[in-house]
Tab-separated table of C-alpha atoms in Angstrom:
chain	number	residue	atom	x	y	z
Z	1	UNK	CA	112.060	79.255	137.552
Z	2	UNK	CA	111.769	82.848	136.356
Z	3	UNK	CA	108.807	84.865	137.417
Z	4	UNK	CA	106.249	85.226	134.604
Z	5	UNK	CA	106.477	89.028	134.877
Z	6	UNK	CA	110.238	89.007	134.232
Z	7	UNK	CA	111.857	89.359	130.807
Z	8	UNK	CA	112.608	85.628	130.781
Z	9	UNK	CA	109.056	84.814	131.807
Z	10	UNK	CA	107.596	87.143	129.185
Z	11	UNK	CA	109.811	85.588	126.528
Z	12	UNK	CA	108.665	82.108	127.522
Z	13	UNK	CA	105.030	83.196	127.450
Z	14	UNK	CA	105.296	84.787	123.989
Z	15	UNK	CA	107.197	81.817	122.587
Z	16	UNK	CA	104.484	79.538	123.966
Z	17	UNK	CA	101.885	81.601	122.159
Z	18	UNK	CA	103.916	81.590	118.952
Z	19	UNK	CA	104.251	77.788	119.004
Z	20	UNK	CA	100.500	77.094	119.344
Z	21	UNK	CA	99.310	75.916	115.905
Z	22	UNK	CA	96.367	77.391	114.030
Z	23	UNK	CA	94.740	74.309	112.552
Z	24	UNK	CA	95.442	71.493	114.993
Z	25	UNK	CA	95.440	70.840	118.712
Z	26	UNK	CA	98.633	70.742	120.768
Z	27	UNK	CA	99.318	69.424	124.275
Z	28	UNK	CA	101.326	71.056	127.050
Z	29	UNK	CA	103.913	68.300	126.680
Z	30	UNK	CA	104.385	69.097	122.971
Z	31	UNK	CA	104.789	72.795	123.755
Z	32	UNK	CA	107.329	71.953	126.430
Z	33	UNK	CA	109.380	69.996	123.884
Z	34	UNK	CA	109.142	72.773	121.284
Z	35	UNK	CA	110.223	75.383	123.825
Z	36	UNK	CA	113.221	73.257	124.751
Z	37	UNK	CA	114.353	73.355	121.119
Z	38	UNK	CA	114.767	77.152	121.435
Z	39	UNK	CA	116.496	76.756	124.791
Z	40	UNK	CA	113.490	77.734	126.908
Z	41	UNK	CA	113.003	75.203	129.664
Z	42	UNK	CA	109.794	75.290	131.688
Z	43	UNK	CA	107.868	72.720	133.681
Z	44	UNK	CA	104.564	71.534	132.273
Z	45	UNK	CA	102.870	73.191	135.234
Z	46	UNK	CA	104.382	76.578	134.338
Z	47	UNK	CA	103.364	76.266	130.693
Z	48	UNK	CA	99.823	75.307	131.651
Z	49	UNK	CA	99.680	78.371	133.905
Z	50	UNK	CA	100.776	80.577	131.008
Z	51	UNK	CA	98.045	79.046	128.882
Z	52	UNK	CA	95.150	79.059	131.346
Z	53	UNK	CA	95.832	82.303	133.208
Z	54	UNK	CA	97.055	84.584	130.429
Z	55	UNK	CA	97.062	83.265	126.877
Z	56	UNK	CA	93.451	82.028	126.774
Z	57	UNK	CA	92.232	85.184	128.507
Z	58	UNK	CA	94.059	87.640	126.254
Z	59	UNK	CA	94.596	85.918	122.915
Z	60	UNK	CA	92.435	83.953	120.498
Z	61	UNK	CA	93.426	80.560	121.855
Z	62	UNK	CA	90.957	77.929	122.958
Z	63	UNK	CA	91.284	74.918	125.217
Z	64	UNK	CA	89.528	71.581	124.861
Z	65	UNK	CA	89.110	70.670	128.517
Z	66	UNK	CA	87.209	67.471	127.687
Z	67	UNK	CA	90.403	65.964	126.342
Z	68	UNK	CA	92.937	64.367	128.638
Z	69	UNK	CA	95.437	65.864	128.622
Z	70	UNK	CA	94.003	69.271	127.721
Z	71	UNK	CA	94.810	70.494	124.229
Z	72	UNK	CA	95.080	74.005	122.782
Z	73	UNK	CA	94.900	75.759	119.411
Z	74	UNK	CA	94.621	79.235	117.928
Z	75	UNK	CA	91.124	80.150	116.757
Z	76	UNK	CA	91.838	83.151	114.539
Z	77	UNK	CA	94.510	84.818	112.478
Z	78	UNK	CA	93.963	87.824	114.729
Z	79	UNK	CA	96.599	87.730	117.455
Z	80	UNK	CA	94.695	89.668	120.097
Z	81	UNK	CA	91.108	89.069	121.058
Z	82	UNK	CA	88.655	91.733	119.988
Z	83	UNK	CA	86.554	93.487	122.587
Z	84	UNK	CA	82.774	93.088	122.323
Z	85	UNK	CA	82.525	96.533	120.753
Z	86	UNK	CA	85.330	95.808	118.273
Z	87	UNK	CA	83.770	92.462	117.398
Z	88	UNK	CA	80.399	94.134	116.799
Z	89	UNK	CA	82.036	96.711	114.516
Z	90	UNK	CA	83.858	93.951	112.652
Z	91	UNK	CA	80.720	91.862	112.174
Z	92	UNK	CA	78.674	94.839	110.966
Z	93	UNK	CA	81.423	95.748	108.528
Z	94	UNK	CA	81.671	92.191	107.255
Z	95	UNK	CA	77.903	91.818	106.966
Z	96	UNK	CA	77.053	95.044	105.162
Z	97	UNK	CA	80.203	96.527	103.644
Z	98	UNK	CA	82.298	93.573	102.543
Z	99	UNK	CA	80.320	93.095	99.281
Z	100	UNK	CA	81.537	96.516	98.072
Z	101	UNK	CA	85.144	96.027	99.195
Z	102	UNK	CA	87.563	95.197	96.363
Z	103	UNK	CA	88.923	91.672	96.634
Z	104	UNK	CA	92.431	93.072	96.864
Z	105	UNK	CA	91.477	94.861	100.092
Z	106	UNK	CA	89.476	92.125	101.790
Z	107	UNK	CA	92.595	90.640	103.361
Z	108	UNK	CA	93.075	93.844	105.374
Z	109	UNK	CA	89.485	94.952	105.797
Z	110	UNK	CA	89.620	95.811	109.477
Z	111	UNK	CA	92.756	97.952	109.315
Z	112	UNK	CA	91.718	99.694	106.130
Z	113	UNK	CA	88.410	100.882	107.570
Z	114	UNK	CA	89.607	101.791	111.045
Z	115	UNK	CA	90.305	105.433	110.226
Z	116	UNK	CA	89.557	106.457	113.808
Z	117	UNK	CA	92.841	104.884	114.868
Z	118	UNK	CA	95.455	107.636	114.332
Z	119	UNK	CA	98.307	105.165	113.917
Z	120	UNK	CA	96.499	103.206	111.229
Z	121	UNK	CA	95.131	106.366	109.624
Z	122	UNK	CA	98.585	107.912	109.364
Z	123	UNK	CA	99.975	104.708	107.955
Z	124	UNK	CA	97.361	104.729	105.187
Z	125	UNK	CA	97.215	108.484	104.615
Z	126	UNK	CA	99.132	108.292	101.331
Z	127	UNK	CA	98.200	104.755	100.334
Z	128	UNK	CA	95.903	103.659	97.564
Z	129	UNK	CA	93.684	102.036	100.226
Z	130	UNK	CA	93.105	105.396	101.878
Z	131	UNK	CA	92.462	106.998	98.491
Z	132	UNK	CA	89.912	104.275	97.775
Z	133	UNK	CA	88.046	105.161	100.991
Z	134	UNK	CA	87.509	108.692	99.693
Z	135	UNK	CA	85.934	107.297	96.523
Z	136	UNK	CA	83.145	105.408	98.317
Z	137	UNK	CA	80.062	106.943	99.920
Z	138	UNK	CA	77.663	105.101	102.230
Z	139	UNK	CA	74.604	107.059	103.354
Z	140	UNK	CA	73.304	106.122	106.771
Z	141	UNK	CA	71.049	108.004	109.188
Z	142	UNK	CA	72.957	110.119	111.677
Z	143	UNK	CA	72.037	110.807	115.287
Z	144	UNK	CA	74.562	113.581	115.806
Z	145	UNK	CA	71.840	116.242	115.914
Z	146	UNK	CA	69.314	114.201	117.867
Z	147	UNK	CA	67.905	115.585	121.089
Z	148	UNK	CA	68.539	113.924	124.445
Z	149	UNK	CA	64.961	112.593	124.368
Z	150	UNK	CA	65.516	110.926	120.987
Z	151	UNK	CA	68.778	109.376	122.165
Z	152	UNK	CA	66.991	108.050	125.267
Z	153	UNK	CA	64.396	106.419	123.031
Z	154	UNK	CA	67.100	104.770	120.905
Z	155	UNK	CA	68.914	103.525	124.024
Z	156	UNK	CA	65.653	102.056	125.334
Z	157	UNK	CA	65.080	100.255	122.030
Z	158	UNK	CA	68.577	98.776	122.042
Z	159	UNK	CA	68.183	97.581	125.632
Z	160	UNK	CA	64.809	96.000	124.893
Z	161	UNK	CA	66.180	94.242	121.804
Z	162	UNK	CA	69.232	92.932	123.647
Z	163	UNK	CA	67.211	91.533	126.542
Z	164	UNK	CA	63.977	90.611	124.678
Z	165	UNK	CA	61.982	92.988	126.863
Z	166	UNK	CA	58.669	94.573	126.004
Z	167	UNK	CA	58.557	98.319	125.396
Z	168	UNK	CA	56.039	100.875	126.573
Z	169	UNK	CA	55.830	103.624	123.978
Z	170	UNK	CA	53.790	106.739	123.354
Z	171	UNK	CA	53.205	108.074	119.850
Z	172	UNK	CA	50.896	110.814	118.666
Z	173	UNK	CA	51.322	109.469	115.165
Z	174	UNK	CA	49.889	106.104	116.232
Z	175	UNK	CA	47.349	107.890	118.407
Z	176	UNK	CA	48.515	105.719	121.270
Z	177	UNK	CA	49.592	106.632	124.766
Z	178	UNK	CA	51.685	104.112	126.701
Z	179	UNK	CA	51.039	101.055	124.586
Z	180	UNK	CA	53.017	97.852	125.157
Z	181	UNK	CA	54.803	96.402	122.132
Z	182	UNK	CA	57.235	93.591	121.377
Z	183	UNK	CA	60.294	95.044	119.581
Z	184	UNK	CA	61.611	92.776	116.827
Z	185	UNK	CA	64.388	94.805	115.246
Z	186	UNK	CA	65.794	98.042	113.903
Z	187	UNK	CA	66.306	98.791	110.221
Z	188	UNK	CA	68.809	101.498	109.299
Z	189	UNK	CA	67.467	103.127	106.150
Z	190	UNK	CA	69.317	105.807	104.221
Z	191	UNK	CA	67.337	108.603	105.872
Z	192	UNK	CA	65.583	107.086	108.875
Z	193	UNK	CA	65.728	104.315	111.476
Z	194	UNK	CA	62.678	102.050	111.554
Z	195	UNK	CA	61.476	100.036	114.533
Z	196	UNK	CA	59.870	96.708	113.674
Z	197	UNK	CA	57.409	95.508	116.289
Z	198	UNK	CA	54.246	93.594	116.958
Z	199	UNK	CA	51.515	93.911	119.557
Z	200	UNK	CA	51.199	91.243	122.270
Z	201	UNK	CA	49.225	88.179	121.194
Z	202	UNK	CA	49.255	89.344	117.557
Z	203	UNK	CA	51.289	88.091	114.611
Z	204	UNK	CA	51.137	91.157	112.362
Z	205	UNK	CA	54.404	93.061	112.163
Z	206	UNK	CA	54.385	96.857	112.061
Z	207	UNK	CA	57.007	99.504	111.421
Z	208	UNK	CA	57.394	103.011	112.773
Z	209	UNK	CA	60.078	105.614	112.230
Z	210	UNK	CA	61.918	106.512	115.430
Z	211	UNK	CA	61.145	110.264	115.153
Z	212	UNK	CA	57.453	109.360	115.455
Z	213	UNK	CA	57.970	107.804	118.899
Z	214	UNK	CA	57.523	110.393	121.630
Z	215	UNK	CA	58.530	108.255	124.612
Z	216	UNK	CA	59.873	104.746	125.135
Z	217	UNK	CA	60.491	102.823	128.349
Z	218	UNK	CA	61.863	99.324	128.818
Z	219	UNK	CA	59.356	97.096	130.569
Z	220	UNK	CA	60.202	94.552	133.239
Z	221	UNK	CA	58.201	92.017	131.213
Z	222	UNK	CA	60.038	89.829	128.743
Z	223	UNK	CA	58.632	88.136	125.649
Z	224	UNK	CA	59.534	85.198	123.461
Z	225	UNK	CA	61.231	86.431	120.332
Z	226	UNK	CA	59.695	84.683	117.291
Z	227	UNK	CA	62.130	82.057	116.080
Z	228	UNK	CA	60.749	82.197	112.527
Z	229	UNK	CA	61.226	85.957	112.099
Z	230	UNK	CA	63.975	86.996	109.684
Z	231	UNK	CA	64.491	90.749	109.631
Z	232	UNK	CA	66.540	90.687	106.408
Z	233	UNK	CA	63.793	88.804	104.551
Z	234	UNK	CA	61.066	91.009	106.003
Z	235	UNK	CA	62.804	94.247	104.992
Z	236	UNK	CA	63.483	92.891	101.510
Z	237	UNK	CA	59.793	92.095	101.021
Z	238	UNK	CA	58.794	95.366	102.672
Z	239	UNK	CA	60.952	97.387	100.295
Z	240	UNK	CA	59.519	95.542	97.294
Z	241	UNK	CA	56.018	96.568	98.382
Z	242	UNK	CA	56.861	100.176	99.196
Z	243	UNK	CA	59.337	100.960	96.412
Z	244	UNK	CA	58.615	99.998	92.789
Z	245	UNK	CA	61.357	98.062	91.072
Z	246	UNK	CA	63.781	100.263	89.164
Z	247	UNK	CA	63.725	99.954	85.429
Z	248	UNK	CA	66.926	99.029	83.685
Z	249	UNK	CA	68.619	102.077	82.216
Z	250	UNK	CA	70.609	101.638	79.033
Z	251	UNK	CA	73.418	104.146	78.732
């Protein structure tokens, strides 16, 4: 049997990956038979090792271990798994930007927007997709010129939101020094980032712009995030109260 790090082993591994279907489950035995058709002969034990030790860890392939024998299938059209950071970028893009993406570009949304990748950027530099990017403007608050203290505050807010921890903040604007709050979310407005929060044992939800927070520290105390709170719905209602509805303009 060839070592899995050899050319023969790598070929067997990649063929195994290629033969895993997208929309149905497949057993190790079936993969063994399919590999034999392309003159790749491996024991079921070797194929299972490819699957469990490499393919599942690196690629978007899942295993149903409750089935006997175990079965496998691809879970995405994406060949490689995305990192947590890449997945977060993808989900944010899909959630907020996809509605403005032309239908003709939706099939290649990730590649088209990943202009930080020099290979992809160069490949699109003279394409109509790249030209389209230069015709769209999205205004979001920037933290490039923030001080170290402001960045520390933002990092503390993110940590508290991720772990459902209480925050201890100080704000001259609120005339409060070291008050404990329960952070509920961040809203990225066109010119400012808002923190949504409530005070312990209270149901009222408040907002404060991040520049108005002087200090923020993550508490060791956790809190139960309200299961009935929907930040999208809250912001929509909040904007309707703060901003009058625009009148229709006839051109």
